[in-house]
Amino acid sequence: MRFSPISFFLAIWGTSPSVTVQATSEVVQAQVPPRTSYEEAICKQTIFQHSFASSYGVPYVGFYSSPEGCDFTTTIFNLSVTSQGRQYDRLALLFLGDIEVWRTSTAMPSQEGIYWSYQKDMTAFDTLLRKEQKVIFDLSNVFTDLYTGAFNVTLEALYFNDEYISGLSPPNQIFPISALASSKNISSVMSLPDGNATVSIQLPRNVKTATVSLQASGNGAEEFWYTNVPSEYVNTFPDNPGWLFGYSPFREVQLLIDGNLAGVSWPFPLLFTGGVDPGLWRPIVGIDAYDMPTFDIDVTPWLPLLCDGKPHEFGLKVVAFDSTVEGNVGPIGENWWVTGTVFVWLDAHGKQTTGSSIANHTPDPVFDFHPQVTTTTPNNITSNSSFYFDLSARRTISIISTICTSSGSKVATWSQSLSFTNIQNMTDSAFNQSLSMLTTGTHTDSFSGVKSSYAYPLNLYSSYIIAPSSKVTLSSVLALIDRSLITKGINLLSHLTGLKIGSESLSTRQSARSKYYWNATIVEGTTDDTGVLEQWFSYAGKSAMKKNGVGEFSRHLKEVDDRIVFDDEAWRTMSVPATQPLPYVDGEPVV
């Protein structure tokens, strides 16, 4: 059911791959398997094998082509990685030409060595996978005497001649919203806020359905954006400069068509494997660490405009809350990496899609912000002792038009309703910080008739002790985390491609408590580190595959001090308990 890099090769290829490290520990992510069996692959190939050591600005560049004479419908990519040594977690981006098809991140290695693998269904990119493509895999890594972990990456493709209940209908054409830099042998990711994330695209005249997938993740001062504070409060604790990052904990990723808002994503708060406590996420990584989520927007209501035979501007923007400006929508910090992908399905019997004018109702988000700074005056010196705030936001979006194709006219609608709350409290110069956050949303599209929903609750507490650089003592962090990802409804791309039928539901929760110590570098802990992480994962849906499709899947696993002590997988659903408020610990600010 689940494959490590070694066992996956043995099951599919019959021989073991060559690896450059002796990896002893598997680092896993709970996921919905793309299929129940990989044994009926009719073709298979290795796309590349490459070691990423000193690889900043030096991606792997090669070429992909489908196997000659292979009659396939389904394509699965398997990404296998081994690493050994001392290293940060790294972001990695896979492009076919200028189109990003997979964004992932690495686990943090150990001196003993680690390995992992992840399988991803790539069938929605079928129109790309049947032609030769330039492959660019950008995993920027630093390799020094201190940071000694290289990432040895193998990417394979497996092809299956599956039958589907209603037949496959992958997009006819795919367009990138990216930097269009593949001709320079570099990644086409765009960096905000400094870059220009707008491209001009001329769509065919006979489009019947179109969606856009947004890919966006924060880096640097924006990696843990949901713990940031409004910019006017970054210097609340002058004795701890640089600890707090600004631009608030609210982020909105916007899709713009000819400068008009077409839809938004309020992103899932990712915790990468170096997040809060780097030792906690081995051997179980955080939710979606190996396959970072996209958000799909139905742009079918825009077709009366987009099918006029002229180029149109598709742009991406990331904004934050700013209490000091009118409308409270302001800039972000450095930086966000963004791309988008436009998927198009053509009207085979039509020459041009027409329709009504577009009714675009996109009022600004509404914010509510309440800050409170508490002071003390020991020895007649006033200083800030705590900082509390709660920030909430809500917004609605509705875009409606009538489109006319060879099948007749219909009303096309994209609507969204979103809400967000973020409550933070910090003491001890912000070394103690507690966070309670909830993002929820619903959306409806122009073709399924289903209202889809999602919820991202997150409770987080961290308490740091940073040792002075002049002393040979250990720094430490105590972390408590309880969070969930809950979705129900239509995956637009899978539904339109014919991979899934009807509504799906997924619920997963991670609950963790840990204590981590470090000296020279935070990426290497000590033997005194402790950590417990438990995860529940449950999925239900209906695969359109006639054989080997996944209808239900669950996984319940637990790690204690870097060792999995319980791991139960089944082809059935399970009850996932709700995220709970965190228990009180000494020194914790009360929210």
PDB file of N, CA, C and O in Angstrom, residues 331-378:
ATOM      1  N   PRO A 331       0.687  45.770   1.778  1.00  0.00           N
ATOM      2  CA  PRO A 331       1.712  44.899   1.189  1.00  0.00           C
ATOM      3  C   PRO A 331       2.118  43.773   2.118  1.00  0.00           C
ATOM      4  O   PRO A 331       1.667  43.682   3.269  1.00  0.00           O
ATOM      5  N   ILE A 332       2.992  42.918   1.617  1.00  0.00           N
ATOM      6  CA  ILE A 332       3.546  41.791   2.371  1.00  0.00           C
ATOM      7  C   ILE A 332       5.049  41.971   2.516  1.00  0.00           C
ATOM      8  O   ILE A 332       5.660  42.863   1.914  1.00  0.00           O
ATOM      9  N   GLY A 333       5.671  41.090   3.307  1.00  0.00           N
ATOM     10  CA  GLY A 333       7.114  41.102   3.462  1.00  0.00           C
ATOM     11  C   GLY A 333       7.796  40.221   2.430  1.00  0.00           C
ATOM     12  O   GLY A 333       7.186  39.713   1.496  1.00  0.00           O
ATOM     13  N   GLU A 334       9.092  40.004   2.634  1.00  0.00           N
ATOM     14  CA  GLU A 334       9.899  39.185   1.725  1.00  0.00           C
ATOM     15  C   GLU A 334       9.902  37.731   2.192  1.00  0.00           C
ATOM     16  O   GLU A 334      10.289  37.460   3.322  1.00  0.00           O
ATOM     17  N   ASN A 335       9.535  36.768   1.371  1.00  0.00           N
ATOM     18  CA  ASN A 335       8.888  36.938   0.087  1.00  0.00           C
ATOM     19  C   ASN A 335       7.917  35.788  -0.104  1.00  0.00           C
ATOM     20  O   ASN A 335       7.898  34.834   0.672  1.00  0.00           O
ATOM     21  N   TRP A 336       7.093  35.877  -1.139  1.00  0.00           N
ATOM     22  CA  TRP A 336       6.202  34.790  -1.541  1.00  0.00           C
ATOM     23  C   TRP A 336       6.584  34.328  -2.940  1.00  0.00           C
ATOM     24  O   TRP A 336       6.796  35.155  -3.844  1.00  0.00           O
ATOM     25  N   TRP A 337       6.663  32.991  -3.114  1.00  0.00           N
ATOM     26  CA  TRP A 337       6.886  32.406  -4.436  1.00  0.00           C
ATOM     27  C   TRP A 337       5.539  31.962  -4.985  1.00  0.00           C
ATOM     28  O   TRP A 337       4.826  31.179  -4.341  1.00  0.00           O
ATOM     29  N   VAL A 338       5.207  32.464  -6.171  1.00  0.00           N
ATOM     30  CA  VAL A 338       3.883  32.207  -6.734  1.00  0.00           C
ATOM     31  C   VAL A 338       3.989  31.782  -8.194  1.00  0.00           C
ATOM     32  O   VAL A 338       4.889  32.203  -8.922  1.00  0.00           O
ATOM     33  N   THR A 339       3.075  30.926  -8.608  1.00  0.00           N
ATOM     34  CA  THR A 339       2.827  30.619 -10.014  1.00  0.00           C
ATOM     35  C   THR A 339       1.341  30.297 -10.148  1.00  0.00           C
ATOM     36  O   THR A 339       0.640  30.075  -9.159  1.00  0.00           O
ATOM     37  N   GLY A 340       0.881  30.267 -11.382  1.00  0.00           N
ATOM     38  CA  GLY A 340      -0.482  29.841 -11.658  1.00  0.00           C
ATOM     39  C   GLY A 340      -0.509  29.017 -12.929  1.00  0.00           C
ATOM     40  O   GLY A 340       0.412  29.075 -13.749  1.00  0.00           O
ATOM     41  N   THR A 341      -1.561  28.245 -13.094  1.00  0.00           N
ATOM     42  CA  THR A 341      -1.724  27.413 -14.283  1.00  0.00           C
ATOM     43  C   THR A 341      -3.161  27.534 -14.779  1.00  0.00           C
ATOM     44  O   THR A 341      -4.105  27.343 -14.000  1.00  0.00           O
ATOM     45  N   VAL A 342      -3.309  27.853 -16.052  1.00  0.00           N
ATOM     46  CA  VAL A 342      -4.631  27.973 -16.668  1.00  0.00           C
ATOM     47  C   VAL A 342      -4.931  26.684 -17.424  1.00  0.00           C
ATOM     48  O   VAL A 342      -4.187  26.300 -18.339  1.00  0.00           O
ATOM     49  N   PHE A 343      -6.007  25.997 -17.027  1.00  0.00           N
ATOM     50  CA  PHE A 343      -6.436  24.749 -17.673  1.00  0.00           C
ATOM     51  C   PHE A 343      -7.668  25.050 -18.528  1.00  0.00           C
ATOM     52  O   PHE A 343      -8.626  25.661 -18.048  1.00  0.00           O
ATOM     53  N   VAL A 344      -7.643  24.587 -19.777  1.00  0.00           N
ATOM     54  CA  VAL A 344      -8.679  24.940 -20.741  1.00  0.00           C
ATOM     55  C   VAL A 344      -9.254  23.680 -21.377  1.00  0.00           C
ATOM     56  O   VAL A 344      -8.507  22.798 -21.830  1.00  0.00           O
ATOM     57  N   TRP A 345     -10.588  23.592 -21.395  1.00  0.00           N
ATOM     58  CA  TRP A 345     -11.302  22.545 -22.111  1.00  0.00           C
ATOM     59  C   TRP A 345     -12.037  23.190 -23.294  1.00  0.00           C
ATOM     60  O   TRP A 345     -12.759  24.186 -23.108  1.00  0.00           O
ATOM     61  N   LEU A 346     -11.861  22.625 -24.486  1.00  0.00           N
ATOM     62  CA  LEU A 346     -12.386  23.248 -25.703  1.00  0.00           C
ATOM     63  C   LEU A 346     -13.749  22.689 -26.087  1.00  0.00           C
ATOM     64  O   LEU A 346     -14.076  21.530 -25.793  1.00  0.00           O
ATOM     65  N   ASP A 347     -14.524  23.521 -26.763  1.00  0.00           N
ATOM     66  CA  ASP A 347     -15.810  23.136 -27.338  1.00  0.00           C
ATOM     67  C   ASP A 347     -15.534  22.574 -28.736  1.00  0.00           C
ATOM     68  O   ASP A 347     -15.285  23.323 -29.681  1.00  0.00           O
ATOM     69  N   ALA A 348     -15.565  21.249 -28.863  1.00  0.00           N
ATOM     70  CA  ALA A 348     -15.148  20.599 -30.108  1.00  0.00           C
ATOM     71  C   ALA A 348     -16.039  20.975 -31.287  1.00  0.00           C
ATOM     72  O   ALA A 348     -15.603  20.903 -32.449  1.00  0.00           O
ATOM     73  N   HIS A 349     -17.269  21.377 -31.010  1.00  0.00           N
ATOM     74  CA  HIS A 349     -18.213  21.662 -32.096  1.00  0.00           C
ATOM     75  C   HIS A 349     -18.507  23.159 -32.235  1.00  0.00           C
ATOM     76  O   HIS A 349     -19.388  23.534 -33.012  1.00  0.00           O
ATOM     77  N   GLY A 350     -17.796  23.980 -31.497  1.00  0.00           N
ATOM     78  CA  GLY A 350     -18.040  25.418 -31.549  1.00  0.00           C
ATOM     79  C   GLY A 350     -16.847  26.177 -32.087  1.00  0.00           C
ATOM     80  O   GLY A 350     -15.705  25.727 -31.980  1.00  0.00           O
ATOM     81  N   LYS A 351     -17.123  27.333 -32.674  1.00  0.00           N
ATOM     82  CA  LYS A 351     -16.054  28.180 -33.206  1.00  0.00           C
ATOM     83  C   LYS A 351     -15.682  29.301 -32.239  1.00  0.00           C
ATOM     84  O   LYS A 351     -14.516  29.671 -32.165  1.00  0.00           O
ATOM     85  N   GLN A 352     -16.670  29.847 -31.529  1.00  0.00           N
ATOM     86  CA  GLN A 352     -16.367  30.906 -30.568  1.00  0.00           C
ATOM     87  C   GLN A 352     -17.406  30.892 -29.456  1.00  0.00           C
ATOM     88  O   GLN A 352     -18.608  30.826 -29.693  1.00  0.00           O
ATOM     89  N   THR A 353     -16.893  30.967 -28.240  1.00  0.00           N
ATOM     90  CA  THR A 353     -17.756  31.096 -27.073  1.00  0.00           C
ATOM     91  C   THR A 353     -18.080  32.565 -26.866  1.00  0.00           C
ATOM     92  O   THR A 353     -17.188  33.420 -26.848  1.00  0.00           O
ATOM     93  N   THR A 354     -19.343  32.855 -26.707  1.00  0.00           N
ATOM     94  CA  THR A 354     -19.786  34.226 -26.477  1.00  0.00           C
ATOM     95  C   THR A 354     -20.614  34.248 -25.202  1.00  0.00           C
ATOM     96  O   THR A 354     -20.722  33.249 -24.485  1.00  0.00           O
ATOM     97  N   GLY A 355     -21.227  35.392 -24.941  1.00  0.00           N
ATOM     98  CA  GLY A 355     -22.074  35.461 -23.760  1.00  0.00           C
ATOM     99  C   GLY A 355     -22.359  36.870 -23.334  1.00  0.00           C
ATOM    100  O   GLY A 355     -22.103  37.836 -24.066  1.00  0.00           O
ATOM    101  N   SER A 356     -22.865  36.988 -22.116  1.00  0.00           N
ATOM    102  CA  SER A 356     -23.287  38.279 -21.579  1.00  0.00           C
ATOM    103  C   SER A 356     -22.093  39.025 -20.994  1.00  0.00           C
ATOM    104  O   SER A 356     -20.976  38.508 -20.907  1.00  0.00           O
ATOM    105  N   SER A 357     -22.360  40.230 -20.551  1.00  0.00           N
ATOM    106  CA  SER A 357     -21.365  40.948 -19.759  1.00  0.00           C
ATOM    107  C   SER A 357     -21.200  40.233 -18.420  1.00  0.00           C
ATOM    108  O   SER A 357     -22.060  39.460 -17.993  1.00  0.00           O
ATOM    109  N   ILE A 358     -20.085  40.498 -17.747  1.00  0.00           N
ATOM    110  CA  ILE A 358     -19.726  39.786 -16.517  1.00  0.00           C
ATOM    111  C   ILE A 358     -20.131  40.625 -15.314  1.00  0.00           C
ATOM    112  O   ILE A 358     -19.705  41.788 -15.181  1.00  0.00           O
ATOM    113  N   ALA A 359     -20.963  40.055 -14.443  1.00  0.00           N
ATOM    114  CA  ALA A 359     -21.345  40.714 -13.193  1.00  0.00           C
ATOM    115  C   ALA A 359     -20.335  40.327 -12.123  1.00  0.00           C
ATOM    116  O   ALA A 359     -20.313  39.178 -11.665  1.00  0.00           O
ATOM    117  N   ASN A 360     -19.510  41.274 -11.749  1.00  0.00           N
ATOM    118  CA  ASN A 360     -18.369  41.010 -10.874  1.00  0.00           C
ATOM    119  C   ASN A 360     -18.594  41.751  -9.556  1.00  0.00           C
ATOM    120  O   ASN A 360     -18.434  42.972  -9.480  1.00  0.00           O
ATOM    121  N   HIS A 361     -18.978  41.004  -8.502  1.00  0.00           N
ATOM    122  CA  HIS A 361     -19.232  41.609  -7.187  1.00  0.00           C
ATOM    123  C   HIS A 361     -18.123  41.167  -6.234  1.00  0.00           C
ATOM    124  O   HIS A 361     -18.136  40.038  -5.732  1.00  0.00           O
ATOM    125  N   THR A 362     -17.167  42.053  -5.996  1.00  0.00           N
ATOM    126  CA  THR A 362     -15.990  41.708  -5.179  1.00  0.00           C
ATOM    127  C   THR A 362     -15.681  42.816  -4.183  1.00  0.00           C
ATOM    128  O   THR A 362     -14.657  43.500  -4.290  1.00  0.00           O
ATOM    129  N   PRO A 363     -16.536  43.026  -3.193  1.00  0.00           N
ATOM    130  CA  PRO A 363     -16.239  44.051  -2.186  1.00  0.00           C
ATOM    131  C   PRO A 363     -14.981  43.701  -1.397  1.00  0.00           C
ATOM    132  O   PRO A 363     -14.612  42.529  -1.268  1.00  0.00           O
ATOM    133  N   ASP A 364     -14.324  44.730  -0.878  1.00  0.00           N
ATOM    134  CA  ASP A 364     -13.102  44.519  -0.099  1.00  0.00           C
ATOM    135  C   ASP A 364     -13.391  43.678   1.141  1.00  0.00           C
ATOM    136  O   ASP A 364     -14.516  43.687   1.658  1.00  0.00           O
ATOM    137  N   PRO A 365     -12.386  42.966   1.636  1.00  0.00           N
ATOM    138  CA  PRO A 365     -12.582  42.238   2.895  1.00  0.00           C
ATOM    139  C   PRO A 365     -12.855  43.209   4.040  1.00  0.00           C
ATOM    140  O   PRO A 365     -12.402  44.357   4.034  1.00  0.00           O
ATOM    141  N   VAL A 366     -13.599  42.720   5.021  1.00  0.00           N
ATOM    142  CA  VAL A 366     -13.923  43.505   6.210  1.00  0.00           C
ATOM    143  C   VAL A 366     -13.089  42.966   7.374  1.00  0.00           C
ATOM    144  O   VAL A 366     -13.106  41.763   7.657  1.00  0.00           O
ATOM    145  N   PHE A 367     -12.363  43.882   8.050  1.00  0.00           N
ATOM    146  CA  PHE A 367     -11.468  43.483   9.136  1.00  0.00           C
ATOM    147  C   PHE A 367     -11.965  44.025  10.471  1.00  0.00           C
ATOM    148  O   PHE A 367     -12.635  45.062  10.539  1.00  0.00           O
ATOM    149  N   ASP A 368     -11.573  43.326  11.527  1.00  0.00           N
ATOM    150  CA  ASP A 368     -11.811  43.777  12.894  1.00  0.00           C
ATOM    151  C   ASP A 368     -10.536  43.484  13.680  1.00  0.00           C
ATOM    152  O   ASP A 368     -10.098  42.320  13.744  1.00  0.00           O
ATOM    153  N   PHE A 369      -9.942  44.526  14.288  1.00  0.00           N
ATOM    154  CA  PHE A 369      -8.624  44.383  14.901  1.00  0.00           C
ATOM    155  C   PHE A 369      -8.634  45.024  16.287  1.00  0.00           C
ATOM    156  O   PHE A 369      -9.044  46.174  16.450  1.00  0.00           O
ATOM    157  N   HIS A 370      -8.188  44.240  17.296  1.00  0.00           N
ATOM    158  CA  HIS A 370      -8.167  44.725  18.677  1.00  0.00           C
ATOM    159  C   HIS A 370      -6.805  44.396  19.307  1.00  0.00           C
ATOM    160  O   HIS A 370      -6.558  43.250  19.694  1.00  0.00           O
ATOM    161  N   PRO A 371      -5.901  45.378  19.411  1.00  0.00           N
ATOM    162  CA  PRO A 371      -4.605  45.147  20.051  1.00  0.00           C
ATOM    163  C   PRO A 371      -4.594  45.641  21.499  1.00  0.00           C
ATOM    164  O   PRO A 371      -5.363  46.526  21.882  1.00  0.00           O
ATOM    165  N   GLN A 372      -3.714  45.049  22.321  1.00  0.00           N
ATOM    166  CA  GLN A 372      -3.551  45.499  23.697  1.00  0.00           C
ATOM    167  C   GLN A 372      -2.123  45.212  24.155  1.00  0.00           C
ATOM    168  O   GLN A 372      -1.678  44.058  24.147  1.00  0.00           O
ATOM    169  N   VAL A 373      -1.426  46.269  24.544  1.00  0.00           N
ATOM    170  CA  VAL A 373      -0.065  46.154  25.065  1.00  0.00           C
ATOM    171  C   VAL A 373      -0.106  46.443  26.558  1.00  0.00           C
ATOM    172  O   VAL A 373      -0.651  47.471  26.992  1.00  0.00           O
ATOM    173  N   THR A 374       0.451  45.542  27.365  1.00  0.00           N
ATOM    174  CA  THR A 374       0.521  45.715  28.815  1.00  0.00           C
ATOM    175  C   THR A 374       1.925  46.130  29.209  1.00  0.00           C
ATOM    176  O   THR A 374       2.912  45.595  28.690  1.00  0.00           O
ATOM    177  N   THR A 375       2.013  47.088  30.117  1.00  0.00           N
ATOM    178  CA  THR A 375       3.317  47.580  30.546  1.00  0.00           C
ATOM    179  C   THR A 375       3.542  47.318  32.026  1.00  0.00           C
ATOM    180  O   THR A 375       2.593  47.134  32.803  1.00  0.00           O
ATOM    181  N   THR A 376       4.799  47.293  32.431  1.00  0.00           N
ATOM    182  CA  THR A 376       5.192  47.248  33.839  1.00  0.00           C
ATOM    183  C   THR A 376       6.226  48.342  34.077  1.00  0.00           C
ATOM    184  O   THR A 376       6.885  48.808  33.135  1.00  0.00           O
ATOM    185  N   THR A 377       6.372  48.736  35.366  1.00  0.00           N
ATOM    186  CA  THR A 377       7.296  49.832  35.678  1.00  0.00           C
ATOM    187  C   THR A 377       8.180  49.456  36.861  1.00  0.00           C
ATOM    188  O   THR A 377       8.074  50.017  37.958  1.00  0.00           O
ATOM    189  N   PRO A 378       9.068  48.473  36.688  1.00  0.00           N
ATOM    190  CA  PRO A 378      10.015  48.168  37.770  1.00  0.00           C
ATOM    191  C   PRO A 378      11.132  49.206  37.808  1.00  0.00           C
ATOM    192  O   PRO A 378      11.633  49.640  36.765  1.00  0.00           O
TER     193      PRO A 378
END
